[in-house]
Each structure stands twice: as structure tokens, then as C-alpha cells.
Backbone as JSON Lines, residues from 0, in Angstrom:
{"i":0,"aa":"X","n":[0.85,-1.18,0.0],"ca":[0.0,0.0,0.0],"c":[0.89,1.24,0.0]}
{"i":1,"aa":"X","n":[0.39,2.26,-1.0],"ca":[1.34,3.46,-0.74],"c":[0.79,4.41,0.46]}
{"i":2,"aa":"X","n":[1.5,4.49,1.43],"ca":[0.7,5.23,2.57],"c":[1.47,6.96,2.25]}
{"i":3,"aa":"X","n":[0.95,7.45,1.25],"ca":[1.24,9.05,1.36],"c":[0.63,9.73,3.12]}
{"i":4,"aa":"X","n":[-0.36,9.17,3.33],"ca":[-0.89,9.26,4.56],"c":[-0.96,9.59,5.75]}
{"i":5,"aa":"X","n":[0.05,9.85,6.67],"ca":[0.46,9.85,8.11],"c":[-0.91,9.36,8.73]}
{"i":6,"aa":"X","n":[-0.54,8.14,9.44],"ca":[-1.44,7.07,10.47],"c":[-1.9,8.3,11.43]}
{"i":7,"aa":"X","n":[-1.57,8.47,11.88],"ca":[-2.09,9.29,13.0],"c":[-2.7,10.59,12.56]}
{"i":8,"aa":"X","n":[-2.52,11.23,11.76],"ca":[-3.47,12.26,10.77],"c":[-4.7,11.46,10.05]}
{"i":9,"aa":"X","n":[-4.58,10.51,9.37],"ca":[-5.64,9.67,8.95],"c":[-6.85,9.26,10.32]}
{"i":10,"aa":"X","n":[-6.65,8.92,11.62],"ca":[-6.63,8.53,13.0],"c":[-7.62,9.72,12.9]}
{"i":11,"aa":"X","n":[-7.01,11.21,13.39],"ca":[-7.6,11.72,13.93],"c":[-8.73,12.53,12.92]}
{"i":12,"aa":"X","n":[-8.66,12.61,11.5],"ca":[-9.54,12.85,10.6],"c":[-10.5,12.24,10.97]}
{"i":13,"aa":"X","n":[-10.5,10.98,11.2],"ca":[-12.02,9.54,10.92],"c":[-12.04,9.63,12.02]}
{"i":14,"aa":"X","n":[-11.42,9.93,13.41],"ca":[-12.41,10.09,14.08],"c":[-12.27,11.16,15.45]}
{"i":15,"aa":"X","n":[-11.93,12.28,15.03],"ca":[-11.94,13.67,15.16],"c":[-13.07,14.56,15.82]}
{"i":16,"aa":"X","n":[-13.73,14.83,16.86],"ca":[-15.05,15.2,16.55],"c":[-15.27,16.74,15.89]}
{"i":17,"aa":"X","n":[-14.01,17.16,15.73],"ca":[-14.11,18.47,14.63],"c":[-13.91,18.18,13.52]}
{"i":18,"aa":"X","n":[-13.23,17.14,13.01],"ca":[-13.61,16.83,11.77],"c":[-14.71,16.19,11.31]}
{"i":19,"aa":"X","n":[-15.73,15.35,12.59],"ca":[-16.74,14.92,12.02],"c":[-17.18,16.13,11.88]}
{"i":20,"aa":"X","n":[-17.76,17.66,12.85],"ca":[-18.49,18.49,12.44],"c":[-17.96,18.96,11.37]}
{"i":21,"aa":"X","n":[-16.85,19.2,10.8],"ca":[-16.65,20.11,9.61],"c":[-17.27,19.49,8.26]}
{"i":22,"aa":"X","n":[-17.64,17.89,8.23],"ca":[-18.37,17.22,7.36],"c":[-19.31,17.57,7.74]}
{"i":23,"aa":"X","n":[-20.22,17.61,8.86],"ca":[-21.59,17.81,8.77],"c":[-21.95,19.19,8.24]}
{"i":24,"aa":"X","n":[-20.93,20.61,8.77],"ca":[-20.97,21.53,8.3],"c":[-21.06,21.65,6.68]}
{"i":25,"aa":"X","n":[-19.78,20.56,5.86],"ca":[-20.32,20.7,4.39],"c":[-21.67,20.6,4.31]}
{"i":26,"aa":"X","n":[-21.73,19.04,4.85],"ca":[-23.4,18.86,4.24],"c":[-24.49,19.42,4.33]}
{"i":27,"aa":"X","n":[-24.31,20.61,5.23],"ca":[-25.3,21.68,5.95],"c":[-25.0,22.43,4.61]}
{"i":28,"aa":"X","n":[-23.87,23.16,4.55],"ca":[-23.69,23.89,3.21],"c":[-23.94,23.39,1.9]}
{"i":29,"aa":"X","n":[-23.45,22.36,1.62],"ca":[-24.07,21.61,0.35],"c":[-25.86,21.26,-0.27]}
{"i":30,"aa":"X","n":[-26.45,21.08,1.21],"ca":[-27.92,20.69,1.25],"c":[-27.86,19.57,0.51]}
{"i":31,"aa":"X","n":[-26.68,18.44,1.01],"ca":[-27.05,16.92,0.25],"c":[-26.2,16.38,1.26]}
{"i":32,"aa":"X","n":[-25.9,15.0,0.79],"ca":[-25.31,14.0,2.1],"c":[-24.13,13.17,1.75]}
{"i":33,"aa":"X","n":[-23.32,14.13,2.12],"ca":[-21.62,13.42,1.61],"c":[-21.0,12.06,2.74]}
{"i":34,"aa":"X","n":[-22.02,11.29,3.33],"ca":[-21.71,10.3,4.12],"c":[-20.55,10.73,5.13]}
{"i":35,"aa":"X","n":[-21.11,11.78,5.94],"ca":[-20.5,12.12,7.17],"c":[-20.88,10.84,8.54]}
{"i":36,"aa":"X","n":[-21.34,10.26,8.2],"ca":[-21.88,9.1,9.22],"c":[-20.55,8.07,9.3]}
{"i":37,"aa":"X","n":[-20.97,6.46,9.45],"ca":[-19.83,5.47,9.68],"c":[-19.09,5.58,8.32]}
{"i":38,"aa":"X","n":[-19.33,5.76,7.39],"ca":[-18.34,5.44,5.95],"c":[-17.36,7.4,5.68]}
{"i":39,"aa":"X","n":[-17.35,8.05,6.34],"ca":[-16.91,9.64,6.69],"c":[-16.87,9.85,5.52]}
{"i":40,"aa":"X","n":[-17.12,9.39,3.67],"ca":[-17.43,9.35,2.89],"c":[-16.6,10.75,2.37]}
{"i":41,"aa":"X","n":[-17.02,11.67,1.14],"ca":[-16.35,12.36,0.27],"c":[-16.04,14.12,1.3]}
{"i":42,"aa":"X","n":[-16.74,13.46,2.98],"ca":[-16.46,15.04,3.36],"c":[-14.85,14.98,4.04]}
{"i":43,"aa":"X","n":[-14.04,14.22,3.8],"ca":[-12.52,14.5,4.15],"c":[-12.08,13.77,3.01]}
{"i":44,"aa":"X","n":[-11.51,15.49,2.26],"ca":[-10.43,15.35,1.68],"c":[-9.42,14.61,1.65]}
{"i":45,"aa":"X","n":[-8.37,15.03,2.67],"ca":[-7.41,14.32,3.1],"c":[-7.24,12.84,2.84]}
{"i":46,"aa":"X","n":[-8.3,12.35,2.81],"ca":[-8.03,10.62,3.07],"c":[-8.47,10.1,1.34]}
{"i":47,"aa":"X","n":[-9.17,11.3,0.96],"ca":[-9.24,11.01,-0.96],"c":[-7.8,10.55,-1.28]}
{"i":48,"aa":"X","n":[-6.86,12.06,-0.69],"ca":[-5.65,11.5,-1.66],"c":[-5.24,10.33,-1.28]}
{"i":49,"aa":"X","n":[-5.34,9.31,-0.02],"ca":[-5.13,7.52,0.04],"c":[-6.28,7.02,0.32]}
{"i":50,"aa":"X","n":[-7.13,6.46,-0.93],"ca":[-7.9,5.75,-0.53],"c":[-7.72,4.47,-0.09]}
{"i":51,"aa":"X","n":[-6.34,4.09,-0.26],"ca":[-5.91,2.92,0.58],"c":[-6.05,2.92,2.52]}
{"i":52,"aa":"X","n":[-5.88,4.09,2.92],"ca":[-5.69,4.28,4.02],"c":[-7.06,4.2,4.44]}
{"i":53,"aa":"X","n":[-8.03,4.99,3.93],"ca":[-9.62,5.36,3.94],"c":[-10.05,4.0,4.53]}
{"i":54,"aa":"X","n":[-9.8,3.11,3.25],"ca":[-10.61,1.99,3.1],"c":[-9.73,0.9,3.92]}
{"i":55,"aa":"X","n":[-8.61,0.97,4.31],"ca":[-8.23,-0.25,5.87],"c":[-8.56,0.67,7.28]}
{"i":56,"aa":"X","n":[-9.05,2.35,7.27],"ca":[-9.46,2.09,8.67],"c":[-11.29,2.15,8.42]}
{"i":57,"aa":"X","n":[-11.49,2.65,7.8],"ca":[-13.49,2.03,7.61],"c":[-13.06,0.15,8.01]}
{"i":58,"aa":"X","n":[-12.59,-0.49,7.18],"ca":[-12.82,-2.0,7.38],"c":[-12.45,-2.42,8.94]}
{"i":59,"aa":"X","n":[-11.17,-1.34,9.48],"ca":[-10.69,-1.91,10.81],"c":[-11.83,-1.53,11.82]}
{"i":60,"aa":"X","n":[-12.26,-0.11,11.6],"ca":[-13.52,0.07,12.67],"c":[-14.54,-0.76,12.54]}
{"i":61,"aa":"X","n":[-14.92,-1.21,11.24],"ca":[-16.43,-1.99,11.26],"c":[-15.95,-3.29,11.92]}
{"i":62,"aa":"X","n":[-15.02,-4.03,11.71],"ca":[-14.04,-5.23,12.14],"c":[-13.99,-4.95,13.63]}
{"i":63,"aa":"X","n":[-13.59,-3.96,14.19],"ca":[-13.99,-4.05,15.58],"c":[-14.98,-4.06,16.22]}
{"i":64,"aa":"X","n":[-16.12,-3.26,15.68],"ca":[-17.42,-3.29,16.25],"c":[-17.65,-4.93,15.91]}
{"i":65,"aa":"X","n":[-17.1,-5.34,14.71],"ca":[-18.23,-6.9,14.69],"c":[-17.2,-7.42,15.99]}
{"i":66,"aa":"X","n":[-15.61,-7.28,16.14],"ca":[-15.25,-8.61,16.95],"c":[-16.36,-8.04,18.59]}
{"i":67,"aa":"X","n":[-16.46,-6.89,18.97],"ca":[-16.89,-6.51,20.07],"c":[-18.37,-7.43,19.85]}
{"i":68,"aa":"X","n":[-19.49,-7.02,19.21],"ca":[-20.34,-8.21,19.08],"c":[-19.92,-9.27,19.56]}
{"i":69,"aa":"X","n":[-19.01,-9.88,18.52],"ca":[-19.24,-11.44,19.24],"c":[-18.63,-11.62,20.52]}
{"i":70,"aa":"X","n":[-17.72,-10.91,20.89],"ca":[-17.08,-11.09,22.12],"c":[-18.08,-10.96,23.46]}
{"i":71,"aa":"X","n":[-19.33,-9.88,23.28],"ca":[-20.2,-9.91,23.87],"c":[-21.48,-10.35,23.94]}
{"i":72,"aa":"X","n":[-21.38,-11.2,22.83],"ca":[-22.51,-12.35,22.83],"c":[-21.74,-13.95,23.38]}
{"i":73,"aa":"X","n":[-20.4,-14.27,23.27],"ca":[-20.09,-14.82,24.21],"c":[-20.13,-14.94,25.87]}
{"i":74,"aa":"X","n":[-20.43,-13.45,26.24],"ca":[-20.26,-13.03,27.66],"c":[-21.9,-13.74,27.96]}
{"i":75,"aa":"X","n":[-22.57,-14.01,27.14],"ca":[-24.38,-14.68,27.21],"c":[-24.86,-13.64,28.39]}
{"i":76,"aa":"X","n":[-24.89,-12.45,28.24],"ca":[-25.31,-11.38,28.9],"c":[-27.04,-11.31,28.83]}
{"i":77,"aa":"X","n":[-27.75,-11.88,28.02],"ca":[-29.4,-12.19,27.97],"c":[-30.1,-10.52,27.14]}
{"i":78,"aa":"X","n":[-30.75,-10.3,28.0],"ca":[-31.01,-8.77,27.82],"c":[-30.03,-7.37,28.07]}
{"i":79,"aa":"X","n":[-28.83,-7.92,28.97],"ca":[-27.82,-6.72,28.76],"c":[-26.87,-6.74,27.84]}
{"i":80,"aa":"X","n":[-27.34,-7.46,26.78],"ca":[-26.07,-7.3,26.08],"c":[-26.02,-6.57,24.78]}
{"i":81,"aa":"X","n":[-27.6,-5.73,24.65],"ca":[-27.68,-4.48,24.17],"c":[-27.42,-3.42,24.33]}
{"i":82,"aa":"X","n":[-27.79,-3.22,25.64],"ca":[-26.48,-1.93,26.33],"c":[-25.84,-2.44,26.5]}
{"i":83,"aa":"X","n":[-24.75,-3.7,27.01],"ca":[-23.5,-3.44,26.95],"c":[-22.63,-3.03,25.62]}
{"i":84,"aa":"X","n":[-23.09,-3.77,24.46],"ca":[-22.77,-3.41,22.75],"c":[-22.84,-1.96,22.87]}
{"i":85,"aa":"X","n":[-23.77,-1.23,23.46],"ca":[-23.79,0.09,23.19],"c":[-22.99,1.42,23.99]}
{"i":86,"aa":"X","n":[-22.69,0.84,25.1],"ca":[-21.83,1.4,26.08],"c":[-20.27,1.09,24.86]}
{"i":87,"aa":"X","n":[-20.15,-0.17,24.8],"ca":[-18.79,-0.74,24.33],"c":[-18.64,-0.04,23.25]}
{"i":88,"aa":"X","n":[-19.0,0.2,22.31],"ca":[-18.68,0.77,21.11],"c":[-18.8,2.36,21.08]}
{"i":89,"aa":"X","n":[-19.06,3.01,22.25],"ca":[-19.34,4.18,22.36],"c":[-17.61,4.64,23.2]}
{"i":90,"aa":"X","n":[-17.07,3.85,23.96],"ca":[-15.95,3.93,24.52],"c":[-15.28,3.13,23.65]}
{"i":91,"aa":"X","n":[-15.45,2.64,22.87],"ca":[-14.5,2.57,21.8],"c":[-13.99,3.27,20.22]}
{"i":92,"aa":"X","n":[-15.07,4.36,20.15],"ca":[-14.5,5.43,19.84],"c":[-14.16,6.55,20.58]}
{"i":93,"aa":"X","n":[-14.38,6.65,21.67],"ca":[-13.02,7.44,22.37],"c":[-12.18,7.43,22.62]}
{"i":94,"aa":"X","n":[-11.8,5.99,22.1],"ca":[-10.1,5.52,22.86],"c":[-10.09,5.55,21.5]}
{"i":95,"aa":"X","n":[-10.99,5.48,20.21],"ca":[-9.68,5.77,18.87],"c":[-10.0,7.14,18.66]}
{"i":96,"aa":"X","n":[-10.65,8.36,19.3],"ca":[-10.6,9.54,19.4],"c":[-9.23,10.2,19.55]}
{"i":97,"aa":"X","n":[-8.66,9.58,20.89],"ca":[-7.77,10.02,21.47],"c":[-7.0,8.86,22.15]}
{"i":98,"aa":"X","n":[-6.72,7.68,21.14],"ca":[-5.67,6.41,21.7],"c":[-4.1,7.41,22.14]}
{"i":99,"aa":"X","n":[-4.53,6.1,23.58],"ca":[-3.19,6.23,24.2],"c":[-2.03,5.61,23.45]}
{"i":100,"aa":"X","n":[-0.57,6.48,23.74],"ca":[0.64,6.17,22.58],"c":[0.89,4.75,22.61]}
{"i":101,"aa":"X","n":[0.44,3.99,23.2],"ca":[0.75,1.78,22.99],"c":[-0.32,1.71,21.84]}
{"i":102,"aa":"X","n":[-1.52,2.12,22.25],"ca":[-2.71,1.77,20.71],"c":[-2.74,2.8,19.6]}
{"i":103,"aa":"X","n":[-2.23,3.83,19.6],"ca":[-1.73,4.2,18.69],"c":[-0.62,3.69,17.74]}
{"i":104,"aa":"X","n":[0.56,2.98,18.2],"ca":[1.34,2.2,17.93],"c":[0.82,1.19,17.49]}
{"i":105,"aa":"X","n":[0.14,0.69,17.98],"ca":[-0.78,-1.07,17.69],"c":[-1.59,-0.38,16.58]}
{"i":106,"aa":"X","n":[-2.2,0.58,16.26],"ca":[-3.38,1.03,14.94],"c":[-1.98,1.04,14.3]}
{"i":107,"aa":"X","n":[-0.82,2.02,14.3],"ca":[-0.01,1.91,12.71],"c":[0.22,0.53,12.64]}
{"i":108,"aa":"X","n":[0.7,-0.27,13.45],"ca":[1.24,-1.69,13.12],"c":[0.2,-2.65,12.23]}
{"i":109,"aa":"X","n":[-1.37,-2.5,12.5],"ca":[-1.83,-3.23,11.91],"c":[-2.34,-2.62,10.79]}
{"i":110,"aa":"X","n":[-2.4,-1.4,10.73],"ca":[-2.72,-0.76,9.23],"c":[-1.83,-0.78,8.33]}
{"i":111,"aa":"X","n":[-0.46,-1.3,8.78],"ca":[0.71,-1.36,7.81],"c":[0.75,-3.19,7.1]}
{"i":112,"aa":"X","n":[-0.1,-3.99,8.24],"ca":[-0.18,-4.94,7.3],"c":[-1.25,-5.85,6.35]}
{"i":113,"aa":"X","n":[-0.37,-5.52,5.4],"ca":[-1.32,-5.91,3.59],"c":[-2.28,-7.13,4.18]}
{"i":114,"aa":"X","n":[-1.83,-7.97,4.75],"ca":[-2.1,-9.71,4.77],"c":[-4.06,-9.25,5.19]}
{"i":115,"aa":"X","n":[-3.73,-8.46,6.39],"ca":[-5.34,-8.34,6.94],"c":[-6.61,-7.59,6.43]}
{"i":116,"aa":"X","n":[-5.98,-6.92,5.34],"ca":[-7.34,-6.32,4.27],"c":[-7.11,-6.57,3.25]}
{"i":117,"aa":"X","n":[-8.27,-7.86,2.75],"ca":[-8.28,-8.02,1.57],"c":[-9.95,-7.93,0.97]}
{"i":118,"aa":"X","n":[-10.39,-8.87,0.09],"ca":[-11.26,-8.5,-0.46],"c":[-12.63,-8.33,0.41]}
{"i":119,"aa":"X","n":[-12.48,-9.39,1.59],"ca":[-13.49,-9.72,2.67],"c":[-14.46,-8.22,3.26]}
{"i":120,"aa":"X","n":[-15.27,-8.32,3.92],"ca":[-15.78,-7.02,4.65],"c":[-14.87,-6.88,5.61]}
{"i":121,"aa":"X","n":[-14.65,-7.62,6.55],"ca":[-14.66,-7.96,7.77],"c":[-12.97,-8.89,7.93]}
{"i":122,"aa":"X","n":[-11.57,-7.97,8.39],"ca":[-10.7,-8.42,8.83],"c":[-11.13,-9.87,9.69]}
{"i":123,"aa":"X","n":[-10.51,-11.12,9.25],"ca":[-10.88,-12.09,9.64],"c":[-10.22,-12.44,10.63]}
{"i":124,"aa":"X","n":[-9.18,-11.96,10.92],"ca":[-8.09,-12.14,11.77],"c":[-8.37,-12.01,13.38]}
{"i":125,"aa":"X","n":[-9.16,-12.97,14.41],"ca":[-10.16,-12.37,15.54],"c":[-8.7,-12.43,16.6]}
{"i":126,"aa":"X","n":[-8.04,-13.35,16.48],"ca":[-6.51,-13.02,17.46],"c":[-6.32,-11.14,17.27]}
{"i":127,"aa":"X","n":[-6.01,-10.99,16.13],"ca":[-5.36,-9.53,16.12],"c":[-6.41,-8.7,16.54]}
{"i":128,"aa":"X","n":[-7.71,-8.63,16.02],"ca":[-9.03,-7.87,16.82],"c":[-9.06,-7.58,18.19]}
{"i":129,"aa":"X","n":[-8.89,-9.52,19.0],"ca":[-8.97,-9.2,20.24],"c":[-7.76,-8.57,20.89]}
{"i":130,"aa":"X","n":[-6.53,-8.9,20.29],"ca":[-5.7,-8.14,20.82],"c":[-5.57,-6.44,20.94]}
{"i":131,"aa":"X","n":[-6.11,-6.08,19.65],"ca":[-6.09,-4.48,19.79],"c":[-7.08,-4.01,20.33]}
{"i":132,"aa":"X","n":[-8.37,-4.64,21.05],"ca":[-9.37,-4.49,21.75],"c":[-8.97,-4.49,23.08]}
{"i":133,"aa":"X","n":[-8.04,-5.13,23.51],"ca":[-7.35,-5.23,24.74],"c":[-6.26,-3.78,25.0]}
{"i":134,"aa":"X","n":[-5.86,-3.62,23.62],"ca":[-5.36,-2.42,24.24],"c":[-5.89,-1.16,23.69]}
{"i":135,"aa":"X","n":[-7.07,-0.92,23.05],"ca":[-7.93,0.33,23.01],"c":[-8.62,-0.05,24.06]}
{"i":136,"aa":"X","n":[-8.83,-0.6,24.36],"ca":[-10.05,-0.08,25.73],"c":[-9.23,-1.29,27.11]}
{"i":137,"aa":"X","n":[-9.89,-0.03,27.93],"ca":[-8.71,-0.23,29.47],"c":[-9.48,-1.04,30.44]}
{"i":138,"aa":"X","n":[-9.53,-1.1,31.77],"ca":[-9.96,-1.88,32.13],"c":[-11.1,-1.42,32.67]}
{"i":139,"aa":"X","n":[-11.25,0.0,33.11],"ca":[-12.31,0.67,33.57],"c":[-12.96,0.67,32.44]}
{"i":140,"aa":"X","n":[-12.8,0.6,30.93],"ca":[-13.87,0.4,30.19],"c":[-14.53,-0.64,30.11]}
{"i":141,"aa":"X","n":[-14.31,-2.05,30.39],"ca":[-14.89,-3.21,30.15],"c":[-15.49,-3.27,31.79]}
{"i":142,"aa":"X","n":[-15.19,-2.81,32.69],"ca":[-16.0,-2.49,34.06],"c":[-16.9,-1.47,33.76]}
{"i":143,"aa":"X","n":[-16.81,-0.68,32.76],"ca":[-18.12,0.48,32.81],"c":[-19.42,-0.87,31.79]}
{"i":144,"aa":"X","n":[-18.76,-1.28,30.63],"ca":[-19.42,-2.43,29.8],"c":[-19.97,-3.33,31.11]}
{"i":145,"aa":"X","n":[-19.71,-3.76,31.66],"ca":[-19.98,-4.7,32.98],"c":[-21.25,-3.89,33.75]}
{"i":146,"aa":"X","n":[-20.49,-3.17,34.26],"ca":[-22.15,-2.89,34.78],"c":[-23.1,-2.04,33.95]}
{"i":147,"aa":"X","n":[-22.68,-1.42,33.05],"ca":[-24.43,-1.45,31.96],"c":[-24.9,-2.27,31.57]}
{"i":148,"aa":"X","n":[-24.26,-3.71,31.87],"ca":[-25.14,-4.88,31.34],"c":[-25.87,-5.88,32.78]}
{"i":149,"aa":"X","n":[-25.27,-5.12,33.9],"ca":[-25.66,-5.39,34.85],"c":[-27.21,-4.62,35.2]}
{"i":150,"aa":"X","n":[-26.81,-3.37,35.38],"ca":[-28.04,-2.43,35.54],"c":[-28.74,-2.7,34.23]}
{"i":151,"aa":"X","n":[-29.18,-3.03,33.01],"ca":[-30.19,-3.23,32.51],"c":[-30.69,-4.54,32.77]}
{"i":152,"aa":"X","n":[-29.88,-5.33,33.22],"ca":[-30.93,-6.68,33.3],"c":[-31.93,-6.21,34.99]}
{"i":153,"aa":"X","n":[-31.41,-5.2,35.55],"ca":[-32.59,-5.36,36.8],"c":[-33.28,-4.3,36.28]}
């Protein structure tokens, strides 16, 4: 992959919360819908000029939300394991908001390798998932996930 890119500029573009508003701001100005939502679509520039980069962190975020799914349908949480999915993925874009410098390190390492995005939706690779799930989110996050799945089942 040619990464013209800088990882950590790509990082904080996709998921920025001033760069999400400055997309919503286009689309406010435009009066149409440049997929400022999960695909951050044609409102950052920046990541036009590598759409290589674009398109391994869209696949790595959707790839995490699915490994978080299954990881929490393993936990057989019953009825909390809708808020917990929803707590979890909500603190898991804050830790790729603002990853600490080990998961920042761990996002360039796995965006640098070819092997894990290929034609598939969904990085198949659930070792490397769970591992970078372990170190984007800390331990007080999977204790905050814990008890929102606690307090909704009563």
C-alpha cells in the first residue's frame, strides 16, 4: 500500500469530533449527504488523496465493532447485552478519538499490514481484533461495559 498518509493524521480525521463536524458543516452547506456518518465518505479530503488508508481504517472500525459483538454475545449477557454493545462501542470510539501512545502504535502496526485487508468485509483475523481491543479499551472500560449490562438486566 502506498501510505502518502500519516497514520495518526488519517486517525484523527475519521475520528476527530471536529472533523466529524466540519463534514456535517459541508453537508449543511451543500444541502445533500456526503456520508459524514460510519463510511466519513467524500467530506474528508485528506483521506481522498489515500484511498488505501480510507478503506483499511473504515474496514478496521467496522471489524472491531463486529469482533466486540461477538465477544459480547459470548459473555451470554441475555437482555444486557444491548447496552452493553452500546456502552462498548461508544468507549470505543473514544479511545480511537484520542488512543493512548501503545494503541496508537498497535493502529499503525496493523494498518501497515497488507495480509489483513483483503477482499473480505470484515478483517478475519479475531486473534489480532482481540488483541487491539485489549489495548484500546482499558480496564475501567470493560468495568463500565460490565455494569451497563448489569443495571439493565434489573
Amino acid at each position: 500500500m502506498n501510505n502518502n498518509q500519516n497514520v495518526a493524521a488519517a486517525i484523527d480525521l475519521l475520528f476527530n469530533p471536529a472533523s466529524l463536524q466540519v463534514a456535517i458543516q459541508i453537508e449543511d452547506e451543500t444541502d445533500c449527504d456526503v456520508t459524514a456518518g460510519l463510511d466519513w465518505g467524500l467530506a474528508i479530503p485528506a483521506l481522498l488523496q489515500n484511498p488505501g488508508m480510507f478503506a483499511r481504517m473504515t474496514q478496521l472500525r467496522v471489524s472491531l465493532n463486529r469482533e466486540l459483538r461477538l465477544l459480547l454475545k459470548e459473555w451470554n449477557l441475555g437482555i444486557g447485552e444491548k447496552t452493553a454493545l452500546e456502552v462498548a462501542q461508544k468507549r470505543l470510539i473514544q479511545r480511537l478519538q484520542l488512543p493512548e501512545p501503545a494503541a496508537l502504535s498497535a493502529l499503525q502496526e496493523i494498518l501497515k499490514q497488507d495480509e489483513l485487508y483483503n477482499v473480505e468485509e470484515f478483517i478475519s483475523n479475531r486473534y489480532v481484533l482481540k488483541s487491539l481491543l485489549t489495548i484500546l479499551l482499558l480496564d475501567s472500560d470493560w468495568e463500565k461495559i460490565a455494569v451497563a449490562a448489569a443495571n439493565s438486566v434489573r
